[in-house]
C-alpha positions as semicolon CSV with decimal commas, in nm:
position;residue;x (nm);y (nm);z (nm)
1;M;-1,516;-0,643;1,623
2;D;-1,525;-0,274;1,520
3;R;-1,569;-0,145;1,184
4;R;-1,231;-0,116;1,059
5;K;-1,149;-0,472;1,189
6;S;-1,464;-0,596;0,998
7;L;-1,356;-0,427;0,685
8;K;-1,010;-0,558;0,719
9;S;-1,128;-0,898;0,744
10;L;-1,368;-0,845;0,451
11;F;-1,071;-0,732;0,244
12;L;-0,837;-1,002;0,335
13;G;-1,101;-1,272;0,257
14;T;-1,163;-1,113;-0,075
15;V;-0,811;-1,098;-0,189
16;A;-0,653;-1,440;-0,020
17;G;-0,720;-1,629;-0,322
18;G;-0,603;-1,354;-0,576
19;L;-0,229;-1,299;-0,485
20;A;0,017;-1,317;-0,755
21;L;0,376;-1,366;-0,713
22;H;0,611;-1,231;-0,965
23;G;0,960;-1,318;-1,035
24;C;1,262;-1,059;-0,999
25;K;1,466;-0,926;-1,295
26;P;1,829;-0,838;-1,298
27;E;1,876;-0,487;-1,166
28;A;2,040;-0,398;-1,510
29;E;1,740;-0,502;-1,688
30;V;1,501;-0,327;-1,451
31;A;1,706;0,001;-1,479
32;Q;1,719;-0,029;-1,879
33;E;1,349;-0,057;-1,868
34;E;1,290;0,240;-1,632
35;S;1,530;0,468;-1,823
36;A;1,342;0,385;-2,144
37;I;1,027;0,579;-2,008
38;Q;1,082;0,932;-1,897
39;G;0,869;1,057;-1,632
40;Y;0,756;0,720;-1,489
41;S;0,807;0,758;-1,109
42;Y;0,660;0,423;-0,937
43;N;0,918;0,232;-0,735
44;Y;0,733;-0,105;-0,820
45;G;0,814;-0,311;-1,137
46;R;0,608;-0,285;-1,458
47;T;0,665;-0,395;-1,814
48;P;0,740;-0,095;-2,060
49;K;0,353;-0,131;-2,208
50;E;0,229;-0,130;-1,848
51;K;0,430;0,178;-1,769
52;E;0,320;0,366;-2,089
53;L;-0,043;0,274;-2,022
54;I;-0,033;0,392;-1,649
55;M;0,119;0,735;-1,772
56;E;-0,156;0,760;-2,043
57;L;-0,429;0,707;-1,778
58;E;-0,288;0,960;-1,561
59;E;-0,293;1,220;-1,819
60;E;-0,663;1,165;-1,842
61;V;-0,933;1,303;-1,639
62;F;-1,281;1,094;-1,561
63;F;-1,438;1,248;-1,274
64;N;-1,506;1,588;-1,224
65;E;-1,400;1,812;-0,895
66;H;-1,749;1,767;-0,769
67;E;-1,744;1,386;-0,809
68;M;-1,383;1,373;-0,660
69;E;-1,496;1,578;-0,345
70;T;-1,788;1,337;-0,307
71;I;-1,570;1,032;-0,353
72;A;-1,358;1,176;-0,076
73;V;-1,649;1,193;0,150
74;L;-1,758;0,870;0,058
75;C;-1,451;0,699;0,121
76;A;-1,387;0,862;0,478
77;L;-1,736;0,744;0,556
78;I;-1,666;0,375;0,427
79;L;-1,354;0,373;0,633
80;P;-1,321;0,638;0,885
81;A;-1,005;0,724;1,073
82;N;-0,918;0,600;1,413
83;D;-0,676;0,698;1,674
84;K;-0,374;0,524;1,495
85;F;-0,457;0,552;1,135
86;G;-0,623;0,785;0,903
87;S;-0,926;0,739;0,677
88;A;-0,921;0,587;0,325
89;T;-0,938;0,952;0,204
90;D;-0,615;1,041;0,392
91;A;-0,461;0,720;0,225
92;G;-0,526;0,878;-0,128
93;T;-0,791;0,616;-0,228
94;P;-0,993;0,867;-0,409
95;A;-0,691;0,907;-0,668
96;F;-0,700;0,519;-0,676
97;I;-1,091;0,507;-0,771
98;E;-1,012;0,781;-1,033
99;F;-0,742;0,566;-1,195
100;M;-0,937;0,235;-1,181
101;A;-1,225;0,395;-1,357
102;K;-1,009;0,492;-1,637
103;D;-0,829;0,146;-1,641
104;I;-1,177;-0,020;-1,623
105;P;-1,415;0,162;-1,837
106;E;-1,695;-0,087;-1,768
107;M;-1,735;0,067;-1,394
108;Q;-1,777;0,418;-1,513
109;A;-2,147;0,415;-1,589
110;T;-2,193;0,245;-1,221
111;L;-1,977;0,505;-1,067
112;R;-2,106;0,807;-1,213
113;G;-2,465;0,689;-1,207
114;G;-2,421;0,627;-0,838
115;L;-2,282;0,961;-0,768
116;M;-2,575;1,110;-0,928
117;W;-2,809;0,914;-0,745
118;L;-2,668;1,007;-0,428
119;D;-2,706;1,378;-0,499
120;H;-3,065;1,350;-0,634
121;K;-3,162;1,137;-0,341
122;S;-2,995;1,376;-0,094
123;N;-3,137;1,689;-0,261
124;T;-3,481;1,513;-0,233
125;E;-3,435;1,422;0,121
126;Y;-3,236;1,721;0,278
127;N;-3,242;1,965;-0,011
128;L;-2,843;1,927;-0,012
129;E;-2,572;1,791;-0,207
130;F;-2,464;1,446;-0,063
131;K;-2,108;1,606;0,021
132;S;-2,266;1,888;0,222
133;A;-2,508;1,694;0,409
134;E;-2,450;1,609;0,785
135;E;-2,272;1,301;0,847
136;A;-2,583;1,153;0,988
137;Q;-2,798;1,208;0,692
138;Q;-2,515;1,075;0,457
139;K;-2,486;0,771;0,674
140;K;-2,866;0,711;0,662
141;L;-2,863;0,728;0,288
142;L;-2,558;0,477;0,268
143;D;-2,760;0,238;0,511
144;A;-3,028;0,211;0,267
145;I;-2,792;0,079;-0,013
146;A;-2,510;-0,095;0,191
147;F;-2,712;-0,425;0,236
148;Y;-2,810;-0,662;-0,045
149;D;-2,921;-1,036;-0,066
150;P;-2,613;-1,226;-0,191
151;E;-2,815;-1,497;-0,350
152;V;-2,917;-1,237;-0,605
153;P;-2,660;-1,179;-0,895
154;M;-2,517;-0,834;-0,856
155;N;-2,617;-0,696;-1,192
156;E;-2,977;-0,761;-1,092
157;H;-2,965;-0,527;-0,817
158;P;-3,081;-0,170;-0,824
159;L;-2,809;0,071;-0,959
160;E;-2,750;0,222;-0,629
161;I;-2,675;-0,091;-0,463
162;Q;-2,428;-0,201;-0,747
163;F;-2,284;0,135;-0,695
164;F;-2,217;0,150;-0,354
165;S;-2,076;-0,235;-0,326
166;M;-1,825;-0,139;-0,613
167;M;-1,741;0,170;-0,430
168;R;-1,675;-0,017;-0,095
169;N;-1,482;-0,276;-0,268
170;L;-1,254;-0,017;-0,444
171;T;-1,218;0,187;-0,117
172;L;-1,085;-0,125;0,071
173;T;-0,862;-0,213;-0,204
174;G;-0,729;0,127;-0,243
175;Y;-0,677;0,165;0,111
176;Y;-0,522;-0,169;0,205
177;T;-0,262;-0,142;-0,097
178;S;-0,159;0,207;0,013
179;K;0,139;0,258;0,226
180;M;-0,110;0,356;0,511
181;G;-0,319;0,060;0,476
182;I;-0,008;-0,192;0,445
183;E;0,105;-0,065;0,776
184;D;-0,236;-0,093;0,900
185;L;-0,255;-0,454;0,819
186;G;0,085;-0,519;1,012
187;Y;0,251;-0,665;0,682
188;Q;0,603;-0,725;0,731
189;G;0,698;-0,908;0,385
190;N;0,771;-1,272;0,374
191;M;0,872;-1,390;0,720
192;P;0,965;-1,750;0,822
193;N;0,725;-1,931;1,040
194;V;0,827;-2,080;1,358
195;W;0,864;-2,464;1,312
196;D;0,903;-2,699;1,607
197;G;0,955;-3,012;1,375
198;V;0,724;-3,257;1,275
199;P;0,525;-3,366;1,595
200;E;0,619;-3,665;1,796
201;D;0,333;-3,863;1,755
202;V;0,365;-3,844;1,381
203;L;0,728;-3,941;1,382
204;A;0,640;-4,246;1,604
205;Q;0,355;-4,343;1,365
206;H;0,638;-4,363;1,100
207;G;0,899;-4,521;1,332
208;V;1,141;-4,254;1,280
209;A;1,304;-3,976;1,515
210;Y;1,525;-3,671;1,480
211;D;1,898;-3,711;1,497
212;E;1,942;-3,505;1,821
213;E;2,247;-3,313;1,667
214;W;2,032;-3,226;1,377
215;I;1,746;-3,092;1,537
216;A;1,947;-2,877;1,771
217;K;2,069;-2,685;1,453
218;C;1,735;-2,680;1,261
219;V;1,470;-2,651;1,521
220;D;1,635;-2,439;1,787
221;Q;1,424;-2,119;1,761
222;S;1,732;-1,921;1,929
223;K;1,913;-1,978;1,608
224;R;1,652;-1,890;1,376
225;G;1,840;-1,566;1,257
226;V;2,163;-1,792;1,191
227;I;2,232;-1,868;0,836
228;A;2,290;-2,244;0,785
229;E;2,627;-2,357;0,645
230;W;2,732;-2,688;0,493
231;D;3,056;-2,848;0,422
232;D;3,167;-2,987;0,065
233;N;2,993;-3,318;0,146
234;G;2,664;-3,170;0,216
235;N;2,685;-3,180;0,595
236;L;2,546;-2,931;0,816
237;L;2,777;-2,738;1,004
238;T;2,561;-2,472;1,195
């Protein structure tokens, strides 16, 4: 398994238990909410308070230019481009990390402290800022902080390890929730699974069987795209 596939598996495993479903509001109500906040340009639904908070956070600046350039280098090292998709940086992940740092202030000390540690370590080892070092030098520095004992609580690890773990998690989340990352995942939205009915051995255990006419209409995979119709008495027509 290559690096991108490994990171994809890591991301999917992390978010598998945390997905939430949100109900849809009538179009008129959504349109009314969006028109109430001028300048809001996202296509996904948010409550008015959430929209106002997003706009407020986007007006703020946390990382300076040097820090953002360093984050861009880091994101591309954590999830590099391949022959089909760009890097996490190409997908806009640095801007996502900037937003998250403002949205969750508890992250700020670890992120900023970690960036300072990287530059200090790189200056000590190579007399260069991290972003200006050669890729091999950058990877050598990161290899030293990329692994940790999972049995030890994260807050008991050194700052630099806490920093890289947080940065890696943010990079994966930012990438795989971007347009590019969703395409990389191959996500196509909610799709019906192929279903061949209850297995014969299970049916036999309960002494039941499918009606041939019914199963031809309901389990025939050639008719998966046909919308079922019923008569007024609830009988399946097609």
